[in-house]
mmCIF file with all atom_site columns, C-alpha atoms in Angstrom:
data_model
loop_
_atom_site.group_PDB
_atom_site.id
_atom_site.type_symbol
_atom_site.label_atom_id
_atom_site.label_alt_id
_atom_site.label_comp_id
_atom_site.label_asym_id
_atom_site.label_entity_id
_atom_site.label_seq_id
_atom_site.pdbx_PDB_ins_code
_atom_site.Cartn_x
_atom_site.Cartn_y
_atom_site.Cartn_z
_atom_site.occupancy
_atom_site.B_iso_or_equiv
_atom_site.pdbx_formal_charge
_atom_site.auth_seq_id
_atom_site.auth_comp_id
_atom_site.auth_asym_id
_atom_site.auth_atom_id
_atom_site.pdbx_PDB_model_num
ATOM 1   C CA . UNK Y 1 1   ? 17.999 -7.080  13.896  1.00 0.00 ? 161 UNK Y CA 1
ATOM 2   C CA . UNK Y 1 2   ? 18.296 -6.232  10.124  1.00 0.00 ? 162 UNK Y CA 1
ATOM 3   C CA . UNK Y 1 3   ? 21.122 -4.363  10.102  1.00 0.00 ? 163 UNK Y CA 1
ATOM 4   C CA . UNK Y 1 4   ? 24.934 -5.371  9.047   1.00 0.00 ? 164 UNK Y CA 1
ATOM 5   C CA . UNK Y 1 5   ? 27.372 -2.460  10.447  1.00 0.00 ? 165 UNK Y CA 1
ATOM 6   C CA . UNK Y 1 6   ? 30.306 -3.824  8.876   1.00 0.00 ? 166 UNK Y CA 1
ATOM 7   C CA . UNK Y 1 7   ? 28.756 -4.348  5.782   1.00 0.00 ? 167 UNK Y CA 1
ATOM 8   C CA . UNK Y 1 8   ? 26.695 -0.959  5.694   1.00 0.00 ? 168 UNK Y CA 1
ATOM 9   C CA . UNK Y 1 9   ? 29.953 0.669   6.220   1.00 0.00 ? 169 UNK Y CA 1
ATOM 10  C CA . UNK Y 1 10  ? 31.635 -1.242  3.302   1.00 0.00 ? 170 UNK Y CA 1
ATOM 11  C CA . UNK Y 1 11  ? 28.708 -0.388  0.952   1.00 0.00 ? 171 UNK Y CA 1
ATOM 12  C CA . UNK Y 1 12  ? 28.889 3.943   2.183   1.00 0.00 ? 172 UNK Y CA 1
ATOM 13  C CA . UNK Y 1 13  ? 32.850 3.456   1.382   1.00 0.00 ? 173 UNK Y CA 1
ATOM 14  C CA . UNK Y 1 14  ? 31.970 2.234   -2.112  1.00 0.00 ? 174 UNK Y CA 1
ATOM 15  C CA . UNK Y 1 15  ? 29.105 4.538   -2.968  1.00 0.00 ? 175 UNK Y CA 1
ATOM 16  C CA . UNK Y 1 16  ? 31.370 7.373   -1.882  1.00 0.00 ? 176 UNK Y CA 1
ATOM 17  C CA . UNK Y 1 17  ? 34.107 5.889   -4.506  1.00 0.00 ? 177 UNK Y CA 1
ATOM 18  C CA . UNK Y 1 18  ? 31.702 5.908   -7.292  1.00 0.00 ? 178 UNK Y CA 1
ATOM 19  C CA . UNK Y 1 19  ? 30.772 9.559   -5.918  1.00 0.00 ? 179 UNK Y CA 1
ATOM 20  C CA . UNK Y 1 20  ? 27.403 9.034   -5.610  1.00 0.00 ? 180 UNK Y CA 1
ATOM 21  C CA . UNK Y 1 21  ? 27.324 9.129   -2.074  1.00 0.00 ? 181 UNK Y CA 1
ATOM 22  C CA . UNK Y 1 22  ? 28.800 11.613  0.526   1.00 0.00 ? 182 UNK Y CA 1
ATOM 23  C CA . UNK Y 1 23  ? 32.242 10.685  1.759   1.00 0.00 ? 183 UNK Y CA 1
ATOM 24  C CA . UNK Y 1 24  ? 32.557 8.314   4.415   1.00 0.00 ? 184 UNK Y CA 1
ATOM 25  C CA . UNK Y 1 25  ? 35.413 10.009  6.456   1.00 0.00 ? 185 UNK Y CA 1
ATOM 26  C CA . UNK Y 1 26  ? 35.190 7.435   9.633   1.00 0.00 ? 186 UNK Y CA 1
ATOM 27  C CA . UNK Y 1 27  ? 34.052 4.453   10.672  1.00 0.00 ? 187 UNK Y CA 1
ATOM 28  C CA . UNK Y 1 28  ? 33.924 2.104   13.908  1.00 0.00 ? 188 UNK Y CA 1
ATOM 29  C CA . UNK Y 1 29  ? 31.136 -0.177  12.820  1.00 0.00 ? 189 UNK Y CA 1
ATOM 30  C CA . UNK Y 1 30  ? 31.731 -2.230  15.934  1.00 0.00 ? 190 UNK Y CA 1
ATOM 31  C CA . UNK Y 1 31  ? 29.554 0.634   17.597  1.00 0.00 ? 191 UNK Y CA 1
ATOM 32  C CA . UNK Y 1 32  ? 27.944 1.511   14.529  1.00 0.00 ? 192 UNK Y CA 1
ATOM 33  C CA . UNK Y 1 33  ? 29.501 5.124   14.152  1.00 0.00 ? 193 UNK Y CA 1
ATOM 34  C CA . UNK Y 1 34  ? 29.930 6.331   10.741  1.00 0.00 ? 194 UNK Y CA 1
ATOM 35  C CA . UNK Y 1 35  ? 31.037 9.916   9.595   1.00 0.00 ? 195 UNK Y CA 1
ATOM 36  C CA . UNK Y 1 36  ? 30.201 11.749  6.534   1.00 0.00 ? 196 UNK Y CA 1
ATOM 37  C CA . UNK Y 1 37  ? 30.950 14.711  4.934   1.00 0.00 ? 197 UNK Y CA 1
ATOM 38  C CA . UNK Y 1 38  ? 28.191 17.303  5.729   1.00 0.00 ? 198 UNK Y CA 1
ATOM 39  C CA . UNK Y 1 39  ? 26.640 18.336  2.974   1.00 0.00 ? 199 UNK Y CA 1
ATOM 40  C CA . UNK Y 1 40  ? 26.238 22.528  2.345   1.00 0.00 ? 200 UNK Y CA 1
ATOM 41  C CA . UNK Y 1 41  ? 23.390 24.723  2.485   1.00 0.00 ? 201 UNK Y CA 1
ATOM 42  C CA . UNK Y 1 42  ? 22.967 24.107  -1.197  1.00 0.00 ? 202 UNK Y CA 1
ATOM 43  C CA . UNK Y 1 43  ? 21.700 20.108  -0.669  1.00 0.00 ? 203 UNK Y CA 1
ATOM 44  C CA . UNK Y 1 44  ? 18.282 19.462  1.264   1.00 0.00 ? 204 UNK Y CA 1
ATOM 45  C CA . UNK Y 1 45  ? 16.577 15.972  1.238   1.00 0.00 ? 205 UNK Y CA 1
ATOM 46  C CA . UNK Y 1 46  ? 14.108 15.136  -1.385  1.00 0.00 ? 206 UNK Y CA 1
ATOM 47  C CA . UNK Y 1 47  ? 10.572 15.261  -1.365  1.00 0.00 ? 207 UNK Y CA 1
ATOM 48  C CA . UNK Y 1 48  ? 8.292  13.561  -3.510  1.00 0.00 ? 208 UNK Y CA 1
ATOM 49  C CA . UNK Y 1 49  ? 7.037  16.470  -5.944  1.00 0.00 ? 209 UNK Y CA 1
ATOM 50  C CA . UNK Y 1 50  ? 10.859 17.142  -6.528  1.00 0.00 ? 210 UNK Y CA 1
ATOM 51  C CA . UNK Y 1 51  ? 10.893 13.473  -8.603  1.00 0.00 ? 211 UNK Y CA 1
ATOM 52  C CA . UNK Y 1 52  ? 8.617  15.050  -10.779 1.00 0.00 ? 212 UNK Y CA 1
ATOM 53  C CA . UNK Y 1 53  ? 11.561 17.507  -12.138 1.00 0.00 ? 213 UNK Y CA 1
ATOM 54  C CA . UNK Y 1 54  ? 12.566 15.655  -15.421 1.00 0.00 ? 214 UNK Y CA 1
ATOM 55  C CA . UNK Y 1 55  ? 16.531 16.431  -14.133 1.00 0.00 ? 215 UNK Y CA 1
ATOM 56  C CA . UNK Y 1 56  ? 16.440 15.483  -10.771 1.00 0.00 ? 216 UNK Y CA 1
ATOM 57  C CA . UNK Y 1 57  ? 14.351 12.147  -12.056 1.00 0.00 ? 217 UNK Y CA 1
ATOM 58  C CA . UNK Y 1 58  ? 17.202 11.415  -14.971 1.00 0.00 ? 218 UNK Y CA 1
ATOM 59  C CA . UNK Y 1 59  ? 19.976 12.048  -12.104 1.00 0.00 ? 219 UNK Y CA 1
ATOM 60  C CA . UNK Y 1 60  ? 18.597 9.698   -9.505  1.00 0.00 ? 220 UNK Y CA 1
ATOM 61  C CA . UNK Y 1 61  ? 18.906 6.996   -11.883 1.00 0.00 ? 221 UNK Y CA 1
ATOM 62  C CA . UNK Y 1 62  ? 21.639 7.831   -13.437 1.00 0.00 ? 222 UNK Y CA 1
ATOM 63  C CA . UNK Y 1 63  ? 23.135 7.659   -9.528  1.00 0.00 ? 223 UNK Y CA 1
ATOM 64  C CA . UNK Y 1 64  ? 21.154 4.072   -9.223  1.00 0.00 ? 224 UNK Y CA 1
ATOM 65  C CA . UNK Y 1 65  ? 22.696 3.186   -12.676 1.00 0.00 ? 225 UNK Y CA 1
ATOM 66  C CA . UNK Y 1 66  ? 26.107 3.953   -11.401 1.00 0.00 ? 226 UNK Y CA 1
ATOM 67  C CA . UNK Y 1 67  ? 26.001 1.438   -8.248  1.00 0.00 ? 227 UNK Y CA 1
ATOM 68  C CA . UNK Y 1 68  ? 24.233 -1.359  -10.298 1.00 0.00 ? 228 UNK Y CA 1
ATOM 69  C CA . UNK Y 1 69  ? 27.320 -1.213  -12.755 1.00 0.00 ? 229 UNK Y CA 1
ATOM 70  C CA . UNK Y 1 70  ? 29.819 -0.625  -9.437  1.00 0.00 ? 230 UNK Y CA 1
ATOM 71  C CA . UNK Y 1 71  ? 31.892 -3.550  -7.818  1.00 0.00 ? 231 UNK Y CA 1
ATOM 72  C CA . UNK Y 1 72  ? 29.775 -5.684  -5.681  1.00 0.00 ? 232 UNK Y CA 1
ATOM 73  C CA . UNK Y 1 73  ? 28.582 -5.157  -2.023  1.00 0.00 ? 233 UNK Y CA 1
ATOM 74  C CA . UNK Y 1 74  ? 29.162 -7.564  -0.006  1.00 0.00 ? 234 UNK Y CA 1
ATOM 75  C CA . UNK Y 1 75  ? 26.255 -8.553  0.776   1.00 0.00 ? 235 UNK Y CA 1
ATOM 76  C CA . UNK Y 1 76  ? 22.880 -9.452  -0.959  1.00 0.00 ? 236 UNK Y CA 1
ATOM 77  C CA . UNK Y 1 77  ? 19.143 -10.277 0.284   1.00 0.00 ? 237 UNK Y CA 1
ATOM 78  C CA . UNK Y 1 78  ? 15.916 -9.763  -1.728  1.00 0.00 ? 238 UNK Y CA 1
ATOM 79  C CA . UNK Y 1 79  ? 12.792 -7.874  -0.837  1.00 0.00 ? 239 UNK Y CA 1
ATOM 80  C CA . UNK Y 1 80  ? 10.588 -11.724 -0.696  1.00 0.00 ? 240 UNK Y CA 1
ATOM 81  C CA . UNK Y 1 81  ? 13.472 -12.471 1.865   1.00 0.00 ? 241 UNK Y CA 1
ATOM 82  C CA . UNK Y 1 82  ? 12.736 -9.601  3.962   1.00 0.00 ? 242 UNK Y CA 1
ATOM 83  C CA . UNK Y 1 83  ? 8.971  -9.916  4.482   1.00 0.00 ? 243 UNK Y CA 1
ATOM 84  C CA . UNK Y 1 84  ? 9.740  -13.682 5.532   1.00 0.00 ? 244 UNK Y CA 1
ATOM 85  C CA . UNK Y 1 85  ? 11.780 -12.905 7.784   1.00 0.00 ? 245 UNK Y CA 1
ATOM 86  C CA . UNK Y 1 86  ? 9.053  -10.106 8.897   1.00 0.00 ? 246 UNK Y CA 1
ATOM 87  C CA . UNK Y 1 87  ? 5.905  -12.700 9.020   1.00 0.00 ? 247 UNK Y CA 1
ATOM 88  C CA . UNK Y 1 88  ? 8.305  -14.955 10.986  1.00 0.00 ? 248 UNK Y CA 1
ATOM 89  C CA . UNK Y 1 89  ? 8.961  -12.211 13.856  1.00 0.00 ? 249 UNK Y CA 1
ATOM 90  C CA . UNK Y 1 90  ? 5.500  -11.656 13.313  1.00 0.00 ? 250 UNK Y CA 1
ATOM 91  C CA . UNK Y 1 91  ? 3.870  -15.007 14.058  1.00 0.00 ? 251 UNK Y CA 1
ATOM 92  C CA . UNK Y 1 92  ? 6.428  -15.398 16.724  1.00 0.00 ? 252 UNK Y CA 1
ATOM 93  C CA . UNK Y 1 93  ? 5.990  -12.377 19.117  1.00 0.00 ? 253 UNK Y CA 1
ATOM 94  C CA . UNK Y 1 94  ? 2.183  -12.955 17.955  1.00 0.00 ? 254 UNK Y CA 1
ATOM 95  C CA . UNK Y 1 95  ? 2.095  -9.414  16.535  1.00 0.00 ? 255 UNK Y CA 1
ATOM 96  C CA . UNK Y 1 96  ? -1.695 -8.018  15.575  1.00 0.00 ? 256 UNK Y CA 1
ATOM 97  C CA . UNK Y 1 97  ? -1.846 -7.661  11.604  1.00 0.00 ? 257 UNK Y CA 1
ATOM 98  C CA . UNK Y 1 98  ? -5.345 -6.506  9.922   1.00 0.00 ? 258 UNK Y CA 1
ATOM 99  C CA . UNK Y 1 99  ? -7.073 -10.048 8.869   1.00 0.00 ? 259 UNK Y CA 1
ATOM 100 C CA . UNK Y 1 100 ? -6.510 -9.381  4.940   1.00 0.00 ? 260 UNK Y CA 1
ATOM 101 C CA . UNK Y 1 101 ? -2.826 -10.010 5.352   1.00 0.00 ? 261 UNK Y CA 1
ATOM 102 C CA . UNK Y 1 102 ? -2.322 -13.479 5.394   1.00 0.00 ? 262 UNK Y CA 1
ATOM 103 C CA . UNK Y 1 103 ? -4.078 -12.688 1.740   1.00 0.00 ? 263 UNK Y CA 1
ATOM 104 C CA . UNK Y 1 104 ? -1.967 -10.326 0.808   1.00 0.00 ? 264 UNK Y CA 1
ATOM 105 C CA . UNK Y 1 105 ? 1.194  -12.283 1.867   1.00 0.00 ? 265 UNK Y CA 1
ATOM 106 C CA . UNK Y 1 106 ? -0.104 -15.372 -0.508  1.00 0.00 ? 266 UNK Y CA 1
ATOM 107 C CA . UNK Y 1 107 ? -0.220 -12.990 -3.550  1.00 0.00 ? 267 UNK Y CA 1
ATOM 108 C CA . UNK Y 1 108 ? 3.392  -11.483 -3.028  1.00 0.00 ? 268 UNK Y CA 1
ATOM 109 C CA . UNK Y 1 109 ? 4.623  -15.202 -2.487  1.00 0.00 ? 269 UNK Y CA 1
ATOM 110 C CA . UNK Y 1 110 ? 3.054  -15.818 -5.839  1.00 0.00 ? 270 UNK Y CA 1
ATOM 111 C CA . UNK Y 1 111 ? 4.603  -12.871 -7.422  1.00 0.00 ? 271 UNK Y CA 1
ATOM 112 C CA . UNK Y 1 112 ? 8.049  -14.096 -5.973  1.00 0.00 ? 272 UNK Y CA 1
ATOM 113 C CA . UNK Y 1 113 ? 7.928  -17.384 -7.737  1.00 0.00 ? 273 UNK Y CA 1
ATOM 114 C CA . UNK Y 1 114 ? 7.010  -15.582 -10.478 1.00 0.00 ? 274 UNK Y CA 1
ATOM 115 C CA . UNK Y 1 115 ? 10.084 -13.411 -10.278 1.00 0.00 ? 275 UNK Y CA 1
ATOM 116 C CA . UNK Y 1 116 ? 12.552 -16.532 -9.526  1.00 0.00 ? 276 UNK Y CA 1
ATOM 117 C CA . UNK Y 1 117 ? 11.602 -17.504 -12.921 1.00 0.00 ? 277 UNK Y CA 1
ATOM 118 C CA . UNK Y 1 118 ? 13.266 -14.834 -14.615 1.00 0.00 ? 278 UNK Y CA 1
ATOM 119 C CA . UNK Y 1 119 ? 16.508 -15.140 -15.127 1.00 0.00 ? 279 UNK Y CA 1
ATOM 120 C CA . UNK Y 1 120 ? 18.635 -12.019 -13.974 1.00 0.00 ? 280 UNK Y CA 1
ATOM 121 C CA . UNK Y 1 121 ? 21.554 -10.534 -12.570 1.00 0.00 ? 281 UNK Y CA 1
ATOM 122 C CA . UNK Y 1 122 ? 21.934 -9.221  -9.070  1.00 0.00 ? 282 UNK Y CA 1
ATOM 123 C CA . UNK Y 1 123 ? 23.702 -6.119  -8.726  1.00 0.00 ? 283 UNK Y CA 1
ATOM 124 C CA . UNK Y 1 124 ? 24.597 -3.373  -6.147  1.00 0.00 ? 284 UNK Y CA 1
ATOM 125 C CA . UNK Y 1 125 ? 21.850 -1.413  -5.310  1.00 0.00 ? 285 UNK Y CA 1
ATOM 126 C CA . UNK Y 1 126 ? 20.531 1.142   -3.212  1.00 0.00 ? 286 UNK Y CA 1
ATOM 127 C CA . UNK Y 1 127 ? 17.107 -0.585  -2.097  1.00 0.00 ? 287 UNK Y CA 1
ATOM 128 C CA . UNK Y 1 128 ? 15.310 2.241   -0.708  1.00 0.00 ? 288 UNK Y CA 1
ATOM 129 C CA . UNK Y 1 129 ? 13.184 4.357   -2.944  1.00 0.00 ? 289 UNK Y CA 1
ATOM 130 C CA . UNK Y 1 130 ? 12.125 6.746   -0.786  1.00 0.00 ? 290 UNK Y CA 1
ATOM 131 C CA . UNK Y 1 131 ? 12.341 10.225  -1.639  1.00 0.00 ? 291 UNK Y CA 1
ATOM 132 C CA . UNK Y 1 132 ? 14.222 11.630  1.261   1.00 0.00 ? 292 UNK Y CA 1
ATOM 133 C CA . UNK Y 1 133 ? 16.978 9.434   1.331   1.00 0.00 ? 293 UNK Y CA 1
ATOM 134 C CA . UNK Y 1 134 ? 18.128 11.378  -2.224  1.00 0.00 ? 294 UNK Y CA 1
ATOM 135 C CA . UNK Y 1 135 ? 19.643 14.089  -1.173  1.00 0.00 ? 295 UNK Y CA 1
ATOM 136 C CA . UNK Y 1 136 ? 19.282 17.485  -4.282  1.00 0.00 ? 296 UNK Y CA 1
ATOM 137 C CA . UNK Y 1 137 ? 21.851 20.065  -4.302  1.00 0.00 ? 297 UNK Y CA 1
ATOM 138 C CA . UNK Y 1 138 ? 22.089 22.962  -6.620  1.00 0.00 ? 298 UNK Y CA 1
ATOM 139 C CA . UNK Y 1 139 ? 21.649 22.352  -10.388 1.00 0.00 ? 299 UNK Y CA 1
ATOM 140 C CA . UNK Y 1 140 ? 19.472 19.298  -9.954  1.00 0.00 ? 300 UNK Y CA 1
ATOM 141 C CA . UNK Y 1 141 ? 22.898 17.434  -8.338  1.00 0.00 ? 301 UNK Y CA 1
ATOM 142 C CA . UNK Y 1 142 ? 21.813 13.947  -6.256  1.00 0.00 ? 302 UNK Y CA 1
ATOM 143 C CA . UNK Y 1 143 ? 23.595 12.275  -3.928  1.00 0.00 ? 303 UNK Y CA 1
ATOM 144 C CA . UNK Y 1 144 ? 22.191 8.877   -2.272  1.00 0.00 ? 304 UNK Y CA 1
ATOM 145 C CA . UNK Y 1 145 ? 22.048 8.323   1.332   1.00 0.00 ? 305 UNK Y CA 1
ATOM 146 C CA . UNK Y 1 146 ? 21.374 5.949   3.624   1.00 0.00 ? 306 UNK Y CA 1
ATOM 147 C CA . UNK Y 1 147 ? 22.292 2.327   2.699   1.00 0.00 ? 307 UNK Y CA 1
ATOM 148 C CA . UNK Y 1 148 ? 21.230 0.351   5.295   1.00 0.00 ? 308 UNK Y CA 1
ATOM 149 C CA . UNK Y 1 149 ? 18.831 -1.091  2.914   1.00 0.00 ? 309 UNK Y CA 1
ATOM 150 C CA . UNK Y 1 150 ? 21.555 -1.785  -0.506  1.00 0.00 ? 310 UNK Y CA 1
ATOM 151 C CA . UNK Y 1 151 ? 22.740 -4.885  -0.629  1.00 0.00 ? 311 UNK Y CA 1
ATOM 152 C CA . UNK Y 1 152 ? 23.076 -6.757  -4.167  1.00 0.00 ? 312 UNK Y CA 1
ATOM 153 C CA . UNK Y 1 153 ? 19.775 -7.447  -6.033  1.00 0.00 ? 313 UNK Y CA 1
ATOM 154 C CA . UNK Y 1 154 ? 17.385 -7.429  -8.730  1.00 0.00 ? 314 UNK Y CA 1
ATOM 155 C CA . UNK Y 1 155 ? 18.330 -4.000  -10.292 1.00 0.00 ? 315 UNK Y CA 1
ATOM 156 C CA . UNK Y 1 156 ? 14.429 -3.532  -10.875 1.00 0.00 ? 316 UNK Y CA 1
ATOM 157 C CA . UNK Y 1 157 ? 13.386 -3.465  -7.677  1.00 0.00 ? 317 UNK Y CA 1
ATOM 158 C CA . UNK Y 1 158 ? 15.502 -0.532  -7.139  1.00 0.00 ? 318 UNK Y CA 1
ATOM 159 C CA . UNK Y 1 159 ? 13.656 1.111   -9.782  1.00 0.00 ? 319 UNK Y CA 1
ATOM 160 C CA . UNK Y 1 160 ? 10.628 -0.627  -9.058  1.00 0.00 ? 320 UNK Y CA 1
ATOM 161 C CA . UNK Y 1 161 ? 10.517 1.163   -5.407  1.00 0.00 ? 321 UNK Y CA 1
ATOM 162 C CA . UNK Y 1 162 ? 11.599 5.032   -6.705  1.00 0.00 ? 322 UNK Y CA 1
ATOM 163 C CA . UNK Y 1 163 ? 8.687  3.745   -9.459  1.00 0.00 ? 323 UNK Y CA 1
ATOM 164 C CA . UNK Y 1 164 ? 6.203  3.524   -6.345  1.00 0.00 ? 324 UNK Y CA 1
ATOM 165 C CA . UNK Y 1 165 ? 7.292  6.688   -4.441  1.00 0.00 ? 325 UNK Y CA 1
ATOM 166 C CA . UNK Y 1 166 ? 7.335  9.206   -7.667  1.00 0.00 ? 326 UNK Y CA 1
ATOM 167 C CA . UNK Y 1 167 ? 4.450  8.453   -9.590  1.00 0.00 ? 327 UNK Y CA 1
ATOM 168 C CA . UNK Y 1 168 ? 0.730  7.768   -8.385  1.00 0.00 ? 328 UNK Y CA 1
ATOM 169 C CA . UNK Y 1 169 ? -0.530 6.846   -12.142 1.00 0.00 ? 329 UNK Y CA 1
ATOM 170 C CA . UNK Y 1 170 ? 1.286  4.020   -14.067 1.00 0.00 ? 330 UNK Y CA 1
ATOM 171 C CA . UNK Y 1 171 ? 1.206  6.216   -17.366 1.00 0.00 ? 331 UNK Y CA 1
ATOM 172 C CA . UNK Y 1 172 ? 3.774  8.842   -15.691 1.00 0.00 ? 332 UNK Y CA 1
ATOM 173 C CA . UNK Y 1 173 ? 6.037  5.507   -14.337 1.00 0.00 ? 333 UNK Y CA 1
ATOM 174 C CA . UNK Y 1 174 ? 6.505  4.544   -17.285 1.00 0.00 ? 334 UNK Y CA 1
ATOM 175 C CA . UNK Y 1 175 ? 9.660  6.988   -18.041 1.00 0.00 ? 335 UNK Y CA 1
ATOM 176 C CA . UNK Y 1 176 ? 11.606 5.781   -15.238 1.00 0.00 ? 336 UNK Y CA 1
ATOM 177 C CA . UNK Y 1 177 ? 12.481 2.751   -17.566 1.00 0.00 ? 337 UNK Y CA 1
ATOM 178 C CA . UNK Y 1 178 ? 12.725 4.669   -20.271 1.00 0.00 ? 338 UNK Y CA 1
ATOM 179 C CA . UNK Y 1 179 ? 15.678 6.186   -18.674 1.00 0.00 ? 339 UNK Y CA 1
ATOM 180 C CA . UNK Y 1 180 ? 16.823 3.430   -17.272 1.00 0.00 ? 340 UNK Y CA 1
ATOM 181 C CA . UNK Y 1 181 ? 16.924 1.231   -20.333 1.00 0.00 ? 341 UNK Y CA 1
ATOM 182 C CA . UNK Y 1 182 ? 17.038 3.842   -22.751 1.00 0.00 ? 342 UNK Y CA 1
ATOM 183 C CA . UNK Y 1 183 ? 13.717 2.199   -23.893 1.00 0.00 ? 343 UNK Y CA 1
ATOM 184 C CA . UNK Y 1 184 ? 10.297 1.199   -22.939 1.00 0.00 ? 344 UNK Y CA 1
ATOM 185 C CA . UNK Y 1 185 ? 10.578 -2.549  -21.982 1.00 0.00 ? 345 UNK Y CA 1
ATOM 186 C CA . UNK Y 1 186 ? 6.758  -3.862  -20.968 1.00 0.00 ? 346 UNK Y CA 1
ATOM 187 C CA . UNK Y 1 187 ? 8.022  -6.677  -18.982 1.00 0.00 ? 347 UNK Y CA 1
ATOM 188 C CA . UNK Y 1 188 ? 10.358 -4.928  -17.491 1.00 0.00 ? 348 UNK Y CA 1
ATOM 189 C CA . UNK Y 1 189 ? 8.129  -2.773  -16.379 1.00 0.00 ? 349 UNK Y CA 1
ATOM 190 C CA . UNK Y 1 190 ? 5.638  -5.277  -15.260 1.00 0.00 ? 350 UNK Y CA 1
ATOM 191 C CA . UNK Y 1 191 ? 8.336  -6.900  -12.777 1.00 0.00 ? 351 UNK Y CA 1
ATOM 192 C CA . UNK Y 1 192 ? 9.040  -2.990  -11.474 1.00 0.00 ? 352 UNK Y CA 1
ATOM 193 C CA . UNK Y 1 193 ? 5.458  -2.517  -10.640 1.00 0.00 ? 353 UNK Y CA 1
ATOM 194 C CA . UNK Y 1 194 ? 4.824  -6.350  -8.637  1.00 0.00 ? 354 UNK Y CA 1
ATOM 195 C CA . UNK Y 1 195 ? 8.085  -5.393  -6.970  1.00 0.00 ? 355 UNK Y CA 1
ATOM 196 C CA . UNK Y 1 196 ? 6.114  -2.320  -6.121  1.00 0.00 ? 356 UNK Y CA 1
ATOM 197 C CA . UNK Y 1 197 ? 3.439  -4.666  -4.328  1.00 0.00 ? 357 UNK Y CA 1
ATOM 198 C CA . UNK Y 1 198 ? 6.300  -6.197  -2.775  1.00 0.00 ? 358 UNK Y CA 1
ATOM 199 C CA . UNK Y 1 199 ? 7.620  -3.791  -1.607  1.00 0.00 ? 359 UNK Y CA 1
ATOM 200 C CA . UNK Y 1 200 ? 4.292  -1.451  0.306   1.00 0.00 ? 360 UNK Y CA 1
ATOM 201 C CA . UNK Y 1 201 ? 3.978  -5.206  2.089   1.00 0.00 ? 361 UNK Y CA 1
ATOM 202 C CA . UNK Y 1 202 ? 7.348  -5.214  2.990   1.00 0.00 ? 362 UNK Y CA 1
ATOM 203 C CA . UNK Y 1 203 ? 7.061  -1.708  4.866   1.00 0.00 ? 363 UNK Y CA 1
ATOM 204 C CA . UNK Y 1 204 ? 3.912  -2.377  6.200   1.00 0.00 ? 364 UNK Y CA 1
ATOM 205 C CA . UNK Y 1 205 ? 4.618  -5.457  8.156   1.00 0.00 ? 365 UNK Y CA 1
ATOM 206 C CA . UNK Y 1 206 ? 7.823  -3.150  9.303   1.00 0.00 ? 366 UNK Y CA 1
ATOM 207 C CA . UNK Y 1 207 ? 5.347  -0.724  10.858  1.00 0.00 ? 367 UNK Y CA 1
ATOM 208 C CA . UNK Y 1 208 ? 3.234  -3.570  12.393  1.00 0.00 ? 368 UNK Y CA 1
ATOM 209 C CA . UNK Y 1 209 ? 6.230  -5.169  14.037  1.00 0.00 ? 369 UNK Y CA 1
#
C-alpha cells in the first residue's frame, strides 16, 4: 500500500546514474517489473559485522553521500509520516499491539516536533539502513539496493538508521558522523540517534500490521 512503482523505478534509474546502484536495464512499473544487472560472484549482501570494517563503513556513506548531493527523487515522505500512516491502518483493522505502544508512539510524536524545529534540507536518500540491502564486492566496493524505501528526506535519518543497524554502543556510532561531516557534530548526532527511536517504532508497527 506503501509502495510507488513509477517512482521506485525513477529513483533505481538515478542511483544507477550516480553509480551507486546496479543498472536498471528494464522497467514496466505498471506491473512492477524491474531488471538489474546481476551482480558477480565477487558481491554478496551485507551483514552486520561487515559495517564494522572501517572501508566498507567509509564506502557506504560515501554511497549515501553521493545520493543526498544527487538530483532529486521524485518523491519525499518522512519516517513520523510513515508510522502515522501505520497507527492509522492499525486502529482501523483493530490490529493487536503490546499495551506500551500507545506510550511509545507519544514519545516519537514528541521527538518529531522536536525535529520540525530544526531547520534542514531534504535530500535524496536511501532510507533503509539495513545491512543487507548494501551489497560488498571485492575491495570493500558497495553498491545500494533496494529503494523502495528512498524518497527525499532528512539526510540524518539515513545515517541515523545505518547508525542503529552497525553499532550496539553509542561510543562506536559516533564515527559514522565523523565521516559523514568530516567532524563530530553533537547535535547532529543527537537527531541521528531519536531518528533511531523513530525508526525501531516504525518497523515494529510494520511487523504488527
Amino acid at each position: 500500500l506503501f509502495f510507488d512503482d513509477h517512482a521506485i523505478a525513477t529513483i533505481c534509474a538515478s542511483a544507477a546514474e550516480s553509480g551507486v546502484a546496479p543498472a536498471l536495464r528494464y522497467s514496466d512499473p505498471d506491473r512492477g517489473v524491474m531488471v538489474f544487472d546481476r551482480l558477480d560472484r565477487d558481491w554478496t549482501w551485507g551483514k552486520v559485522d561487515q559495517l564494522g570494517d572501517a572501508r566498507i563503513l567509509e564506502n557506504t556513506i560515501a554511497a549515501k553521500k553521493q545520493l543526498h548531493d544527487g538530483p532529486a527523487f521524485p518523491r519525499r515522505t518522512n519516517v513520523f509520516e510513515i508510522i502515522e500512516a501505520y497507527w492509522r491502518m492499525i486502529d482501523a483493522q483493530n490490529v493487536s499491539v503490546p499495551s506500551d505502544v500507545p506510550t511509545i508512539l507519544q514519545t516519537v510524536r514528541n521527538i518529531s516536533g522536536a525535529i520540525a524545529a530544526v531547520n534542514y534540507d531534504e535530500k535524496p536518500s536511501h532510507g533503509d539502513g539495513i545491512a543487507s540491502n548494501i551489497m560488498i564486492g571485492s575491495d570493500a566496493r558497495i553498491k545500494l539496493v533496494d529503494f523502495d524505501m528512498a524518497a527525499n528526506m532528512d539526510p540524518y535519518y539515513d545515517l541515523g538508521s545505518l547508525m542503529l543497524e552497525a553499532f550496539q554502543f553509542a561510543d562506536d556510532a559516533r564515527q559514522i558522523l565523523e565521516i559523514y561531516d568530516g567532524m563530530f557534530v553533537e547535535s547532529h548526532y543527537n537527531r541521528c540517534r531519536l531518528y533511531g527511536i523513530a525508526d525501531d517504532l516504525m518497523w515494529a508497527l510494520w511487523g504488527f500490521i
